Tab-separated table of C-alpha atoms in Angstrom:
chain	number	residue	atom	x	y	z
A	1	MET	CA	36.575	-12.631	38.451
A	2	ASP	CA	33.079	-12.319	40.004
A	3	SER	CA	32.557	-8.913	38.420
A	4	LEU	CA	33.525	-10.279	34.938
A	5	ILE	CA	30.890	-13.057	35.347
A	6	ILE	CA	28.226	-10.600	36.492
A	7	LEU	CA	29.155	-8.244	33.615
A	8	LEU	CA	28.907	-11.154	31.121
A	9	ILE	CA	25.481	-12.231	32.591
A	10	LEU	CA	24.242	-8.680	32.310
A	11	PHE	CA	25.485	-8.422	28.652
A	12	LEU	CA	23.689	-11.684	27.721
A	13	PHE	CA	20.561	-10.511	29.383
A	14	ILE	CA	20.565	-7.187	27.409
A	15	VAL	CA	21.329	-8.969	24.104
A	16	PHE	CA	18.562	-11.465	24.517
A	17	SER	CA	15.958	-9.033	25.978
A	18	ILE	CA	16.108	-6.601	22.972
A	19	PRO	CA	14.854	-9.104	20.423
A	20	ALA	CA	12.246	-10.380	22.862
A	21	LEU	CA	11.031	-6.766	23.340
A	22	ILE	CA	10.781	-6.252	19.581
A	23	PHE	CA	8.785	-9.451	19.127
A	24	LEU	CA	6.480	-8.445	22.001
A	25	ILE	CA	5.787	-5.055	20.514
A	26	ALA	CA	5.154	-6.612	17.094
A	27	TYR	CA	2.759	-9.227	18.563
A	28	LEU	CA	0.892	-6.560	20.535
A	29	ALA	CA	0.568	-4.380	17.435
A	30	ALA	CA	-0.734	-7.335	15.333
A	31	ARG	CA	-3.330	-8.027	18.018
A	32	SER	CA	-4.483	-4.462	18.167
A	33	ARG	CA	-4.694	-4.277	14.390
A	34	LYS	CA	-6.901	-7.397	14.286
A	35	LYS	CA	-9.229	-5.848	16.952
A	36	LYS	CA	-9.522	-2.648	14.938
A	37	GLN	CA	-10.311	-4.604	11.794
A	38	GLN	CA	-12.916	-6.720	13.550
A	39	LEU	CA	-14.593	-3.491	14.891
A	40	LEU	CA	-14.738	-2.075	11.336
A	41	LEU	CA	-16.397	-5.189	10.021
A	42	GLU	CA	-18.999	-5.139	12.903
A	43	GLN	CA	-19.865	-1.530	12.182
A	44	ILE	CA	-20.197	-1.968	8.434
A	45	GLY	CA	-22.000	-5.292	8.338
A	46	THR	CA	-21.563	-7.745	5.412
A	47	PRO	CA	-20.273	-5.759	2.417
A	48	GLU	CA	-20.278	-7.214	-1.089
A	49	TYR	CA	-16.473	-7.189	-1.086
A	50	TYR	CA	-13.873	-5.795	1.290
A	51	ALA	CA	-10.096	-5.649	1.958
A	52	PHE	CA	-8.065	-4.108	4.762
A	53	VAL	CA	-5.674	-1.561	3.436
A	54	ARG	CA	-2.991	1.009	4.300
A	55	TYR	CA	-3.537	4.398	2.728
A	56	ASN	CA	-2.058	7.759	1.837
A	57	MET	CA	-4.063	10.807	0.828
A	58	GLY	CA	-3.064	13.180	-1.953
A	59	ASN	CA	0.494	14.479	-1.981
A	60	ALA	CA	1.571	12.540	1.170
A	61	GLN	CA	2.223	9.573	-1.113
A	62	ASN	CA	5.292	11.155	-2.620
A	63	GLU	CA	6.754	13.051	0.302
A	64	PHE	CA	10.304	11.930	0.810
A	65	PHE	CA	10.829	12.737	4.499
A	66	LYS	CA	8.208	10.988	6.579
A	67	ILE	CA	8.189	8.653	9.533
A	68	LYS	CA	6.006	5.843	8.000
A	69	ALA	CA	5.270	4.804	4.391
A	70	PHE	CA	1.524	5.233	5.031
A	71	GLN	CA	-0.752	7.651	6.869
A	72	GLY	CA	-3.008	5.051	8.400
A	73	SER	CA	-4.990	1.900	7.842
A	74	GLY	CA	-8.643	1.093	7.234
A	75	MET	CA	-10.958	-0.892	5.058
A	76	ILE	CA	-12.093	-0.433	1.467
A	77	TYR	CA	-15.400	-2.089	0.506
A	78	VAL	CA	-17.939	-2.293	-2.282
A	79	GLU	CA	-21.628	-1.562	-1.840
A	80	GLY	CA	-23.694	-1.251	-4.995
A	81	ARG	CA	-21.889	1.024	-7.460
A	82	ASN	CA	-19.742	2.691	-4.820
A	83	ILE	CA	-16.373	2.008	-3.291
A	84	HIS	CA	-16.369	3.031	0.313
A	85	PHE	CA	-13.225	3.721	2.365
A	86	VAL	CA	-13.263	4.058	6.146
A	87	ASP	CA	-10.086	4.435	8.284
A	88	THR	CA	-9.647	2.847	11.707
A	89	LEU	CA	-9.807	6.314	13.348
A	90	HIS	CA	-12.868	7.436	11.281
A	91	ARG	CA	-11.079	10.666	10.291
A	92	ASN	CA	-10.885	10.401	6.506
A	93	PRO	CA	-13.831	8.311	5.248
A	94	HIS	CA	-14.789	8.732	1.522
A	95	VAL	CA	-17.197	7.245	-0.906
A	96	PHE	CA	-16.094	6.884	-4.545
A	97	ALA	CA	-18.842	6.513	-7.074
A	98	MET	CA	-17.479	3.901	-9.511
A	99	ASP	CA	-18.937	5.693	-12.552
A	100	GLU	CA	-17.160	8.947	-11.654
A	101	SER	CA	-13.870	7.553	-10.216
A	102	PHE	CA	-10.518	6.579	-11.691
A	103	ILE	CA	-8.787	3.392	-10.418
A	104	LYS	CA	-5.087	3.349	-11.463
A	105	TRP	CA	-2.326	0.924	-10.746
A	106	GLU	CA	0.579	2.916	-9.310
A	107	ASP	CA	2.983	0.069	-9.018
A	108	ILE	CA	6.084	0.232	-6.724
A	109	ASN	CA	6.776	3.517	-4.966
A	110	ILE	CA	10.439	3.793	-3.931
A	111	VAL	CA	9.736	6.596	-1.473
A	112	ASN	CA	7.151	4.405	0.309
A	113	GLY	CA	9.297	1.400	1.106
A	114	LEU	CA	9.113	-0.393	-2.172
A	115	LEU	CA	5.490	-1.211	-1.695
A	116	LYS	CA	3.005	-1.734	-4.506
A	117	TRP	CA	0.176	0.831	-4.590
A	118	PHE	CA	-3.048	1.585	-6.491
A	119	SER	CA	-5.019	4.822	-6.383
A	120	ILE	CA	-8.618	5.801	-6.549
A	121	ALA	CA	-9.520	9.325	-7.412
A	122	ASP	CA	-12.661	11.373	-7.983
A	123	GLN	CA	-13.342	15.156	-8.337
A	124	GLU	CA	-12.761	15.669	-4.612
A	125	LYS	CA	-9.950	13.372	-3.351
A	126	LYS	CA	-7.180	10.873	-4.329
A	127	TYR	CA	-6.300	8.024	-2.111
A	128	TYR	CA	-3.424	5.644	-2.482
A	129	PHE	CA	-3.858	2.074	-1.106
A	130	ASN	CA	-1.867	-1.051	-0.485
A	131	ILE	CA	-2.667	-4.116	1.447
A	132	GLU	CA	-2.370	-4.169	5.233
A	133	SER	CA	0.208	-6.887	5.636
A	134	GLY	CA	1.611	-6.429	9.096
A	135	MET	CA	4.716	-8.151	10.337
A	136	PHE	CA	5.440	-11.274	8.296
A	137	ILE	CA	5.973	-13.478	11.267
A	138	PHE	CA	2.393	-12.802	12.585
A	139	ASN	CA	0.747	-12.891	9.169
A	140	THR	CA	0.403	-16.570	8.281
A	141	ASN	CA	-2.858	-16.289	6.368
A	142	SER	CA	-1.982	-17.404	2.791
A	143	SER	CA	-5.546	-16.657	1.544
A	144	LYS	CA	-5.033	-12.914	2.198
A	145	PRO	CA	-5.464	-10.806	-0.934
A	146	THR	CA	-2.562	-8.971	-2.517
A	147	THR	CA	-2.561	-5.290	-3.529
A	148	LYS	CA	-2.785	-6.304	-7.164
A	149	SER	CA	-5.678	-8.704	-6.554
A	150	VAL	CA	-7.700	-6.015	-4.693
A	151	PHE	CA	-6.985	-3.560	-7.602
A	152	ASP	CA	-8.052	-6.154	-10.166
A	153	ARG	CA	-11.235	-6.924	-8.281
A	154	LEU	CA	-12.158	-3.176	-7.947
A	155	VAL	CA	-11.509	-2.623	-11.719
A	156	MET	CA	-13.697	-5.629	-12.386
A	157	TYR	CA	-16.575	-4.161	-10.320
A	158	GLN	CA	-16.081	-0.803	-12.059
A	159	ASN	CA	-16.241	-2.404	-15.498
A	160	GLU	CA	-19.417	-4.371	-14.694
A	161	MET	CA	-22.243	-2.521	-16.235
A	162	PRO	CA	-25.617	-2.622	-14.380
A	163	VAL	CA	-27.967	-4.897	-16.251
A	164	THR	CA	-31.196	-3.189	-17.222
A	165	HIS	CA	-34.134	-5.389	-18.019
A	166	GLN	CA	-36.663	-4.263	-20.655
A	167	ILE	CA	-40.128	-5.591	-20.645
């Protein structure tokens, strides 16, 4: 009888510790992500517009067998007539000149976890972006932009023509 009680207690401990471990890992990952995002903002300064994103480069977007739906995360921001992208590891930064780039709504990609994506391409590279959302339980900021709102804002910036003043 004593061994049955010990076995039951051990079973309950395991059952309750697995979800606790999952939540702990998710919490620590969210904290780490916020630190990385804050460091990016400190390095860049005060851009005209910015959003934290997840990304894929080139053909990685449509690969079927992969561990994650995205290659990494970073920040996309507007300065002047350029769209800058810098990832958290500083491995794949790129600057897209708005006048020479194509911004396209890609919509939902089944291969990438039913996430909505947009792409930015120039003569050199093509990047796919979606919003860095994180775990829903640790993302309670309702003012956070959506993938579609970031796409719309970038298209708006691209469509704005620089005003030239004639004297």
